[in-house]
Amino acid sequence: MKIRESGMPPQDVWDLFFDPDGILDRLGLDGSVTDAVEFGCGYGTFTLPAANRVSGRVLGLDIEPEMLAIATRNAVNAGVSNIDFSLRDFVGEGTGLPDESVDFAMMFNILHLLDPVSLLREALRVLKSGGRLGIIHWNHDEETPRGPPLSIRPTAERCFDWALAAGFSAASEILDLPPYHYGMVLQR
Ligand SMILES: C[S@@+](CC[C@H](N)C(=O)[O-])C[C@H]1O[C@@H](n2cnc3c(N)ncnc32)[C@H](O)[C@@H]1O
């Protein structure tokens, strides 16, 4: 099932909202990571810079063929060859990854889904012991230029509590990721 309110504006608009490398720096996604997975890769905004950092491969999952086509084209144009894009409904079917198979999981701008704890448990399952989960989401603030309605948009504290409920341990404090986002790192 597609996550509610998870449609995307045109790529040139989406790109205005982030400093992807700055965010990945703050989340500690660096060369110590071998393999990573991104839940809902969209245009590859974060998938491509993540792939440039890891020593292995990044799996980018998305339910929308159009997103995967654009992300694949972006990767080809950028000469990034260590990404596997896969059409998948991770809410309905999970990631399809084996247990304890990746070092880092990315959940960026998706945790307003109906059952976040179940999806967080799927991230926990696929992470190796000591592996990390990076979360970012839109600030819970009506001044943001985009993002799900505030009625379903989680606060940072709520995401943190959900991750702990799913079985993660805190690996960072809540991070301010200006101009519009917060983030956090959890550990398996
Ligand atoms: C708001 S966008 C965020 C994209 C990316 N994480 C980013 O921050 O740039 C959410 C993405 O998740 C995808 N998505 C929504 N529901 C999904 C599902 N059930 N399984 C896989 N992908 C899904 C959407 O197609 C969309 O590309």
XYZ file of N, CA, C and O and ligand atoms in Angstrom:
779
model
N 0.834 -1.190 0.000
C 0.000 0.000 0.000
C 0.878 1.253 0.000
O 1.785 1.363 0.816
N 0.583 2.137 -0.933
C 1.379 3.371 -0.991
C 1.144 4.201 0.276
O 0.003 4.332 0.751
N 2.214 4.754 0.820
C 2.129 5.580 2.021
C 1.267 6.804 1.723
O 1.432 7.443 0.674
N 0.366 7.104 2.638
C -0.512 8.264 2.439
C 0.327 9.537 2.287
O 1.399 9.668 2.919
N -0.156 10.450 1.462
C 0.510 11.748 1.279
C 2.002 11.595 0.955
O 2.846 12.291 1.525
N 2.311 10.647 0.068
C 3.733 10.453 -0.264
C 4.021 10.765 -1.731
O 5.037 10.332 -2.261
N 3.136 11.528 -2.355
C 3.421 11.978 -3.715
C 4.526 13.026 -3.709
O 4.812 13.639 -2.689
N 5.150 13.198 -4.860
C 6.310 14.092 -4.952
C 6.028 15.266 -5.888
O 5.378 15.097 -6.924
N 6.554 16.442 -5.559
C 6.527 17.551 -6.515
C 7.572 17.287 -7.605
O 8.340 16.325 -7.502
N 7.651 18.131 -8.629
C 8.719 17.942 -9.628
C 10.091 17.931 -8.958
O 10.296 18.553 -7.907
N 11.020 17.230 -9.585
C 12.337 17.051 -8.972
C 13.040 18.380 -8.682
O 13.698 18.534 -7.656
N 12.906 19.356 -9.605
C 13.623 20.612 -9.375
C 13.083 21.341 -8.146
O 13.825 22.064 -7.470
N 11.826 21.116 -7.815
C 11.258 21.691 -6.586
C 11.756 20.919 -5.371
O 12.223 21.495 -4.387
N 11.688 19.579 -5.426
C 12.126 18.734 -4.286
C 13.581 19.039 -3.915
O 13.942 19.113 -2.748
N 14.401 19.234 -4.947
C 15.836 19.467 -4.712
C 16.108 20.739 -3.915
O 17.176 20.872 -3.306
N 15.150 21.671 -3.928
C 15.368 22.934 -3.200
C 15.315 22.767 -1.691
O 15.760 23.627 -0.939
N 14.757 21.636 -1.225
C 14.445 21.501 0.197
C 15.566 20.918 1.038
O 15.448 20.870 2.267
N 16.637 20.430 0.399
C 17.644 19.668 1.139
C 19.066 20.019 0.738
O 19.310 20.395 -0.395
N 19.950 19.743 1.686
C 21.377 19.640 1.396
C 21.720 18.168 1.675
O 22.083 17.820 2.796
N 21.555 17.289 0.670
C 21.676 15.850 0.949
C 23.010 15.458 1.575
O 23.036 14.678 2.540
N 24.114 15.986 1.061
C 25.397 15.586 1.647
C 25.536 16.095 3.080
O 26.077 15.394 3.944
N 25.046 17.302 3.329
C 25.104 17.819 4.699
C 24.292 16.949 5.644
O 24.706 16.681 6.787
N 23.140 16.479 5.181
C 22.292 15.616 6.019
C 22.961 14.262 6.239
O 23.009 13.754 7.363
N 23.516 13.679 5.196
C 24.186 12.380 5.373
C 25.389 12.510 6.297
O 25.684 11.598 7.079
N 26.084 13.643 6.233
C 27.190 13.884 7.185
C 26.670 13.835 8.618
O 27.254 13.189 9.482
N 25.589 14.548 8.855
C 25.054 14.626 10.233
C 24.573 13.247 10.714
O 24.628 12.956 11.917
N 24.088 12.427 9.781
C 23.590 11.099 10.155
C 24.709 10.061 10.236
O 24.459 8.914 10.603
N 25.909 10.456 9.871
C 27.044 9.540 9.987
C 27.064 8.460 8.928
O 27.665 7.396 9.129
N 26.435 8.716 7.789
C 26.504 7.730 6.702
C 27.798 8.010 5.924
O 27.852 8.904 5.078
N 28.810 7.237 6.254
C 30.147 7.506 5.702
C 30.779 6.208 5.203
O 30.107 5.179 5.083
N 32.052 6.268 4.942
C 32.759 5.132 4.346
C 32.860 3.919 5.249
O 33.303 2.857 4.805
N 32.434 4.048 6.499
C 32.421 2.875 7.387
C 31.262 1.940 7.045
O 31.210 0.803 7.513
N 30.321 2.436 6.244
C 29.144 1.640 5.857
C 29.498 0.812 4.617
O 30.056 1.332 3.651
N 29.159 -0.479 4.682
C 29.336 -1.302 3.478
C 28.060 -1.213 2.625
O 28.054 -0.557 1.586
N 26.968 -1.816 3.107
C 25.737 -1.831 2.311
C 24.616 -1.079 3.029
O 24.526 -1.100 4.265
N 23.757 -0.445 2.228
C 22.670 0.360 2.791
C 21.389 0.111 2.006
O 21.422 -0.372 0.863
N 20.264 0.444 2.641
C 18.962 0.358 1.959
C 18.208 1.647 2.221
O 18.279 2.200 3.309
N 17.506 2.123 1.194
C 16.644 3.290 1.367
C 15.195 2.889 1.130
O 14.839 2.365 0.069
N 14.361 3.155 2.123
C 12.922 2.891 2.045
C 12.261 4.086 1.353
O 12.147 5.159 1.933
N 11.846 3.915 0.098
C 11.200 5.011 -0.621
C 12.239 5.971 -1.147
O 12.443 7.053 -0.616
N 12.878 5.582 -2.255
C 14.052 6.348 -2.712
C 13.665 7.572 -3.532
O 14.508 8.449 -3.745
N 12.414 7.646 -3.997
C 11.997 8.825 -4.768
C 12.913 9.055 -5.958
O 13.227 8.137 -6.732
N 13.364 10.290 -6.107
C 14.227 10.662 -7.234
C 15.684 10.205 -7.054
O 16.516 10.484 -7.901
N 15.968 9.589 -5.904
C 17.363 9.234 -5.617
C 18.128 10.383 -4.984
O 19.361 10.383 -4.960
N 17.384 11.348 -4.444
C 17.980 12.554 -3.842
C 19.070 12.186 -2.830
O 20.119 12.850 -2.771
N 18.792 11.142 -2.035
C 19.752 10.701 -1.027
C 20.450 9.402 -1.427
O 21.537 9.103 -0.927
N 19.812 8.635 -2.316
C 20.390 7.352 -2.729
C 21.739 7.557 -3.415
O 22.697 6.811 -3.151
N 21.799 8.552 -4.300
C 23.043 8.757 -5.063
C 24.186 9.219 -4.162
O 25.265 8.610 -4.181
N 23.974 10.257 -3.340
C 25.088 10.626 -2.454
C 25.445 9.536 -1.460
O 26.632 9.385 -1.104
N 24.455 8.733 -1.030
C 24.779 7.619 -0.129
C 25.674 6.611 -0.852
O 26.661 6.114 -0.295
N 25.335 6.320 -2.109
C 26.126 5.345 -2.868
C 27.557 5.822 -3.076
O 28.492 5.009 -3.140
N 27.722 7.139 -3.152
C 29.081 7.675 -3.306
C 29.901 7.539 -2.028
O 31.115 7.731 -2.050
N 29.241 7.233 -0.910
C 29.942 7.140 0.372
C 30.240 5.699 0.785
O 31.249 5.455 1.433
N 29.336 4.768 0.467
C 29.490 3.414 0.995
C 30.554 2.656 0.202
O 30.858 2.999 -0.944
N 31.069 1.580 0.847
C 32.059 0.775 0.120
C 31.395 -0.349 -0.656
O 32.032 -0.977 -1.507
N 30.112 -0.623 -0.363
C 29.399 -1.690 -1.065
C 28.330 -1.130 -1.976
O 28.620 -0.315 -2.855
N 27.057 -1.543 -1.719
C 25.968 -1.166 -2.593
C 24.820 -0.556 -1.791
O 24.695 -0.787 -0.588
N 24.002 0.218 -2.486
C 22.788 0.769 -1.890
C 21.594 0.198 -2.647
O 21.582 0.186 -3.880
N 20.608 -0.278 -1.881
C 19.359 -0.743 -2.467
C 18.318 0.351 -2.298
O 18.036 0.781 -1.169
N 17.768 0.829 -3.414
C 16.729 1.856 -3.372
C 15.390 1.241 -3.735
O 15.219 0.732 -4.842
N 14.454 1.269 -2.793
C 13.141 0.651 -2.992
C 12.096 1.734 -3.212
O 12.073 2.732 -2.478
N 11.201 1.512 -4.173
C 10.091 2.438 -4.343
C 8.928 1.713 -5.005
O 9.125 0.781 -5.782
N 7.730 2.175 -4.690
C 6.512 1.554 -5.229
C 6.118 2.150 -6.578
O 5.299 1.586 -7.291
N 6.733 3.282 -6.944
C 6.338 3.997 -8.164
C 7.348 3.752 -9.282
O 8.501 4.206 -9.195
N 6.915 3.073 -10.359
C 7.842 2.847 -11.481
C 8.443 4.151 -12.009
O 9.619 4.187 -12.393
N 7.646 5.213 -12.015
C 8.145 6.488 -12.555
C 9.299 7.031 -11.715
O 10.276 7.568 -12.255
N 9.190 6.879 -10.400
C 10.281 7.335 -9.522
C 11.551 6.542 -9.809
O 12.649 7.095 -9.898
N 11.369 5.223 -9.946
C 12.547 4.379 -10.184
C 13.188 4.695 -11.532
O 14.416 4.679 -11.665
N 12.358 4.999 -12.531
C 12.908 5.331 -13.850
C 13.739 6.610 -13.770
O 14.847 6.688 -14.332
N 13.210 7.609 -13.061
C 13.953 8.875 -12.954
C 15.215 8.680 -12.117
O 16.306 9.162 -12.470
N 15.083 7.950 -10.997
C 16.258 7.738 -10.137
C 17.345 6.958 -10.877
O 18.533 7.265 -10.762
N 16.911 5.974 -11.673
C 17.883 5.191 -12.444
C 18.597 6.090 -13.454
O 19.824 6.036 -13.609
N 17.826 6.933 -14.112
C 18.432 7.861 -15.088
C 19.403 8.810 -14.388
O 20.498 9.087 -14.883
N 19.007 9.288 -13.220
C 19.896 10.184 -12.469
C 21.219 9.487 -12.130
O 22.288 10.092 -12.209
N 21.111 8.212 -11.720
C 22.331 7.472 -11.350
C 23.226 7.263 -12.575
O 24.445 7.448 -12.511
N 22.610 6.903 -13.686
C 23.389 6.695 -14.927
C 24.078 8.003 -15.321
O 25.284 8.034 -15.604
N 23.329 9.086 -15.307
C 23.898 10.382 -15.703
C 25.042 10.805 -14.785
O 25.973 11.482 -15.216
N 24.942 10.404 -13.517
C 25.984 10.780 -12.549
C 27.125 9.759 -12.514
O 28.093 9.945 -11.761
N 26.992 8.683 -13.269
C 28.050 7.665 -13.290
C 28.128 6.870 -11.996
O 29.179 6.331 -11.656
N 26.999 6.757 -11.289
C 26.966 5.991 -10.035
C 26.451 4.592 -10.355
O 25.324 4.435 -10.833
N 27.273 3.573 -10.116
C 26.915 2.225 -10.572
C 26.685 1.235 -9.431
O 26.418 0.065 -9.683
N 26.782 1.679 -8.185
C 26.619 0.737 -7.063
C 25.260 0.889 -6.376
O 25.153 0.816 -5.146
N 24.225 1.131 -7.181
C 22.854 1.186 -6.651
C 22.022 0.122 -7.351
O 22.100 -0.028 -8.572
N 21.223 -0.597 -6.565
C 20.223 -1.509 -7.117
C 18.864 -0.899 -6.818
O 18.481 -0.775 -5.650
N 18.155 -0.485 -7.857
C 16.803 0.040 -7.664
C 15.820 -1.112 -7.828
O 15.966 -1.942 -8.733
N 14.800 -1.142 -6.979
C 13.860 -2.246 -7.038
C 12.436 -1.747 -6.799
O 12.184 -0.991 -5.859
N 11.532 -2.190 -7.674
C 10.113 -1.849 -7.537
C 9.525 -2.735 -6.450
O 9.491 -3.964 -6.584
N 9.076 -2.114 -5.371
C 8.625 -2.922 -4.226
C 7.693 -2.102 -3.343
O 7.940 -0.921 -3.107
N 6.677 -2.778 -2.831
C 5.808 -2.207 -1.810
C 6.305 -2.717 -0.460
O 5.950 -3.809 -0.022
N 7.164 -1.926 0.182
C 7.750 -2.439 1.439
C 6.743 -2.404 2.589
O 6.953 -3.046 3.604
N 5.645 -1.672 2.425
C 4.612 -1.706 3.475
C 3.879 -3.041 3.417
O 3.670 -3.701 4.440
N 3.520 -3.459 2.222
C 2.776 -4.712 2.074
C 3.642 -5.952 2.107
O 3.203 -7.010 2.583
N 4.865 -5.834 1.595
C 5.693 -7.035 1.367
C 7.006 -7.042 2.119
O 7.757 -8.010 2.020
N 7.323 -5.970 2.836
C 8.658 -5.872 3.432
C 9.700 -5.601 2.353
O 9.381 -5.420 1.179
N 10.939 -5.586 2.775
C 12.013 -5.245 1.827
C 12.440 -6.412 0.955
O 13.054 -6.217 -0.092
N 12.183 -7.637 1.432
C 12.697 -8.805 0.720
C 14.149 -9.101 1.041
O 14.723 -10.072 0.539
N 14.754 -8.282 1.889
C 16.161 -8.512 2.247
C 16.274 -9.605 3.306
O 15.379 -9.755 4.152
N 17.386 -10.336 3.315
C 17.614 -11.296 4.397
C 17.790 -10.585 5.740
O 18.133 -9.400 5.789
N 17.610 -11.334 6.814
C 17.895 -10.806 8.153
C 19.354 -10.336 8.207
O 20.241 -10.945 7.602
N 19.596 -9.287 8.949
C 20.948 -8.826 9.295
C 21.862 -8.730 8.067
O 22.956 -9.273 8.048
N 21.376 -8.025 7.045
C 22.133 -8.001 5.793
C 22.677 -6.626 5.402
O 23.464 -6.539 4.459
N 22.263 -5.561 6.086
C 22.768 -4.229 5.716
C 23.283 -3.492 6.954
O 22.924 -3.804 8.086
N 24.115 -2.486 6.677
C 24.755 -1.727 7.764
C 24.015 -0.437 8.090
O 24.201 0.124 9.172
N 23.254 0.059 7.121
C 22.589 1.355 7.325
C 21.262 1.327 6.578
O 21.180 0.864 5.441
N 20.216 1.820 7.238
C 18.897 1.951 6.606
C 18.478 3.417 6.646
O 18.728 4.112 7.637
N 17.871 3.862 5.564
C 17.416 5.260 5.473
C 15.895 5.292 5.375
O 15.315 4.631 4.489
N 15.280 6.047 6.260
C 13.833 6.317 6.197
C 13.665 7.825 6.190
O 13.651 8.467 7.241
N 13.573 8.373 5.021
C 13.577 9.826 4.855
C 12.215 10.299 4.344
O 11.800 9.933 3.229
N 11.537 11.076 5.150
C 10.262 11.692 4.759
C 9.154 10.680 4.510
O 8.293 10.883 3.657
N 9.177 9.592 5.260
C 8.124 8.572 5.062
C 7.418 8.159 6.352
O 6.452 7.388 6.289
N 7.869 8.619 7.506
C 7.333 8.029 8.744
C 5.964 8.560 9.164
O 5.540 8.312 10.298
N 5.261 9.186 8.225
C 3.869 9.556 8.500
C 2.923 8.451 8.039
O 1.719 8.664 7.956
N 3.468 7.269 7.766
C 2.597 6.169 7.334
C 1.742 5.675 8.494
O 1.999 6.002 9.658
N 0.765 4.837 8.154
C -0.232 4.426 9.159
C 0.365 3.606 10.296
O -0.017 3.780 11.443
N 1.285 2.703 9.982
C 1.823 1.812 11.014
C 3.353 1.914 11.031
O 4.050 1.013 10.560
N 3.880 2.999 11.565
C 5.329 3.201 11.520
C 6.119 2.149 12.287
O 7.219 1.775 11.857
N 5.578 1.648 13.384
C 6.371 0.714 14.195
C 6.622 -0.589 13.425
O 7.724 -1.152 13.486
N 5.625 -1.045 12.656
C 5.854 -2.267 11.858
C 6.962 -2.065 10.839
O 7.803 -2.946 10.627
N 6.986 -0.891 10.201
C 8.043 -0.647 9.209
C 9.408 -0.508 9.898
O 10.429 -0.979 9.388
N 9.410 0.110 11.060
C 10.668 0.230 11.811
C 11.172 -1.158 12.222
O 12.380 -1.412 12.212
N 10.257 -2.068 12.524
C 10.678 -3.443 12.872
C 11.303 -4.135 11.661
O 12.222 -4.933 11.800
N 10.806 -3.802 10.461
C 11.403 -4.372 9.248
C 12.836 -3.839 9.066
O 13.742 -4.596 8.708
N 13.034 -2.565 9.361
C 14.402 -2.019 9.290
C 15.298 -2.704 10.315
O 16.454 -3.053 10.029
N 14.762 -2.921 11.507
C 15.545 -3.585 12.554
C 15.948 -4.996 12.104
O 17.083 -5.428 12.290
N 15.020 -5.679 11.478
C 15.271 -7.067 11.029
C 16.418 -7.144 10.033
O 17.251 -8.055 10.116
N 16.464 -6.181 9.091
C 17.456 -6.300 8.009
C 18.816 -5.721 8.393
O 19.802 -5.952 7.683
N 18.865 -4.978 9.508
C 20.148 -4.395 9.914
C 21.005 -5.424 10.640
O 20.512 -6.215 11.459
N 22.293 -5.347 10.356
C 23.249 -6.158 11.112
C 23.310 -5.642 12.550
O 22.977 -4.470 12.816
N 23.791 -6.479 13.445
C 24.003 -6.026 14.815
C 24.955 -4.827 14.803
O 26.000 -4.873 14.142
N 24.571 -3.765 15.451
C 25.385 -2.546 15.416
C 25.066 -1.647 14.236
O 25.577 -0.526 14.146
N 24.221 -2.128 13.333
C 23.829 -1.317 12.167
C 22.960 -0.147 12.600
O 22.373 -0.146 13.682
N 22.875 0.837 11.721
C 22.195 2.079 12.098
C 21.037 2.417 11.146
O 21.075 2.069 9.965
N 20.079 3.101 11.716
C 18.941 3.620 10.962
C 18.979 5.142 11.044
O 19.029 5.709 12.144
N 18.947 5.796 9.883
C 18.826 7.255 9.849
C 17.399 7.621 9.478
O 16.838 7.065 8.527
N 16.825 8.524 10.265
C 15.473 9.029 9.993
C 15.575 10.529 9.776
O 16.286 11.215 10.529
N 14.889 11.021 8.735
C 14.644 12.464 8.686
C 13.168 12.676 8.352
O 12.518 11.814 7.741
N 12.664 13.808 8.789
C 11.304 14.179 8.380
C 11.149 15.696 8.486
O 11.983 16.380 9.085
N 10.057 16.147 7.880
C 9.743 17.582 7.892
C 9.476 18.053 9.316
O 8.773 17.372 10.080
N 9.992 19.210 9.647
C 9.668 19.809 10.940
C 8.158 19.901 11.117
O 7.423 20.156 10.151
N 7.740 19.721 12.342
C 6.308 19.802 12.652
C 5.935 21.272 12.815
O 5.779 21.795 13.918
N 5.816 21.923 11.657
C 5.750 23.385 11.639
C 5.016 23.781 10.363
O 5.408 23.373 9.263
N 3.974 24.556 10.502
C 3.184 24.864 9.314
C 3.889 25.815 8.351
O 3.421 26.053 7.237
N 5.054 26.330 8.742
C 5.807 27.227 7.854
C 6.584 26.462 6.772
O 7.139 27.076 5.869
N 6.689 25.138 6.894
C 7.457 24.400 5.888
C 6.738 24.484 4.534
O 5.513 24.472 4.479
N 7.505 24.542 3.442
C 6.879 24.720 2.133
C 6.258 23.449 1.568
O 5.621 23.487 0.508
N 6.418 22.340 2.250
C 5.939 21.044 1.755
C 5.833 20.124 2.972
O 6.213 20.509 4.070
N 5.409 18.901 2.744
C 5.315 17.943 3.841
C 3.869 17.543 4.059
O 2.949 18.258 3.662
N 3.665 16.380 4.695
C 2.297 15.920 4.934
C 1.546 16.867 5.865
O 2.180 17.642 6.608
N 0.219 16.820 5.846
C -0.555 17.669 6.756
C -0.106 17.478 8.201
O 0.256 16.367 8.602
N -0.139 18.555 8.965
C 0.329 18.468 10.353
C -0.451 17.429 11.154
O 0.080 16.846 12.094
N -1.682 17.171 10.750
C -2.498 16.203 11.499
C -1.921 14.791 11.433
O -2.177 13.974 12.311
N -1.119 14.496 10.408
C -0.525 13.149 10.315
C 1.000 13.214 10.314
O 1.664 12.193 10.178
N 1.562 14.411 10.446
C 3.026 14.560 10.395
C 3.594 14.335 11.796
O 3.213 15.037 12.732
N 4.491 13.354 11.968
C 4.961 13.080 13.323
C 5.980 14.116 13.801
O 6.764 14.635 13.006
N 5.968 14.368 15.081
C 7.042 15.167 15.675
C 8.289 14.295 15.765
O 8.229 13.057 15.690
N 9.427 14.948 15.977
C 10.681 14.207 16.148
C 10.587 13.271 17.353
O 11.039 12.118 17.295
N 10.004 13.759 18.430
C 9.913 12.952 19.658
C 9.090 11.691 19.404
O 9.406 10.611 19.893
N 8.044 11.837 18.615
C 7.203 10.668 18.322
C 7.980 9.637 17.496
O 7.930 8.438 17.776
N 8.734 10.106 16.490
C 9.554 9.158 15.702
C 10.552 8.439 16.602
O 10.771 7.224 16.476
N 11.154 9.205 17.487
C 12.137 8.612 18.402
C 11.469 7.520 19.240
O 11.991 6.402 19.375
N 10.310 7.817 19.794
C 9.602 6.844 20.639
C 9.197 5.608 19.838
O 9.281 4.483 20.325
N 8.755 5.820 18.601
C 8.384 4.669 17.761
C 9.602 3.768 17.533
O 9.487 2.544 17.580
N 10.747 4.385 17.253
C 11.948 3.590 16.986
C 12.350 2.793 18.236
O 12.724 1.612 18.139
N 12.246 3.409 19.389
C 12.559 2.681 20.624
C 11.553 1.544 20.821
O 11.930 0.428 21.200
N 10.282 1.810 20.521
C 9.246 0.778 20.674
C 9.506 -0.397 19.726
O 9.183 -1.546 20.040
N 10.097 -0.111 18.567
C 10.386 -1.177 17.597
C 11.605 -1.996 18.005
O 11.865 -3.047 17.421
N 12.375 -1.497 18.964
C 13.521 -2.266 19.445
C 14.867 -1.631 19.204
O 15.897 -2.227 19.510
N 14.889 -0.418 18.650
C 16.160 0.286 18.434
C 16.654 0.939 19.721
O 15.873 1.185 20.648
N 17.958 1.245 19.743
C 18.547 2.077 20.789
C 18.911 3.421 20.173
O 19.232 3.497 18.974
N 18.912 4.438 21.006
C 19.279 5.772 20.511
C 20.771 5.811 20.202
O 21.583 5.356 20.992
N 21.129 6.351 19.035
C 22.542 6.543 18.703
C 22.851 8.015 18.481
O 23.989 8.368 18.196
N 21.848 8.854 18.561
C 22.065 10.301 18.484
C 20.939 10.979 19.240
O 19.942 10.341 19.583
N 21.110 12.272 19.428
C 20.001 13.078 19.895
C 19.157 13.449 18.672
O 19.502 13.090 17.536
N 18.095 14.172 18.912
C 17.331 14.706 17.783
C 18.167 15.820 17.150
O 18.686 16.702 17.846
N 18.337 15.734 15.840
C 19.210 16.650 15.108
C 18.364 17.678 14.365
O 17.357 17.324 13.735
N 18.811 18.908 14.404
C 18.161 19.950 13.616
C 18.856 19.983 12.254
O 20.087 20.113 12.181
N 18.089 19.824 11.193
C 18.649 19.778 9.833
C 18.036 20.903 9.017
O 17.100 20.687 8.245
N 18.502 22.119 9.224
C 17.868 23.256 8.577
C 17.962 23.157 7.048
O 18.897 22.544 6.543
N 17.013 23.753 6.325
C 16.018 24.672 6.876
C 14.722 24.026 7.358
O 13.997 24.654 8.129
N 14.409 22.793 6.933
C 13.041 22.330 7.150
C 12.923 20.978 7.857
O 11.808 20.482 7.997
N 14.024 20.355 8.223
C 13.949 18.970 8.675
C 14.588 18.740 10.040
O 15.417 19.525 10.503
N 14.168 17.632 10.636
C 14.868 17.081 11.797
C 15.335 15.680 11.429
O 14.894 15.107 10.414
N 16.226 15.151 12.243
C 16.718 13.802 11.984
C 17.151 13.135 13.266
O 17.143 13.748 14.345
N 17.516 11.866 13.129
C 18.013 11.105 14.285
C 18.663 9.826 13.776
O 18.388 9.386 12.647
N 19.515 9.260 14.603
C 20.166 7.995 14.268
C 19.857 6.992 15.384
O 19.987 7.322 16.567
N 19.422 5.825 14.986
C 19.124 4.739 15.918
C 20.047 3.570 15.613
O 20.517 3.440 14.487
N 20.246 2.733 16.604
C 21.161 1.605 16.415
C 20.463 0.307 16.769
O 19.658 0.240 17.693
N 20.816 -0.732 15.998
C 20.278 -2.049 16.323
C 21.141 -2.704 17.394
O 22.338 -2.706 17.292
C 7.966 11.705 0.158
S 8.837 10.671 -0.939
C 10.476 10.653 -0.214
C 11.542 10.180 -1.169
C 12.956 10.138 -0.564
N 12.986 9.315 0.630
C 13.440 11.523 -0.251
O 13.347 11.933 0.914
O 13.909 12.205 -1.180
C 8.252 9.050 -0.511
C 8.592 7.974 -1.529
O 8.146 6.709 -1.007
C 7.532 5.981 -2.043
N 6.581 5.045 -1.423
C 5.391 5.337 -0.853
N 4.801 4.228 -0.382
C 5.647 3.203 -0.655
C 5.583 1.796 -0.415
N 4.549 1.237 0.195
N 6.622 1.017 -0.841
C 7.677 1.595 -1.502
N 7.795 2.926 -1.734
C 6.778 3.710 -1.315
C 6.877 7.044 -2.908
O 6.625 6.563 -4.215
C 7.911 8.169 -2.869
O 8.845 8.065 -3.907
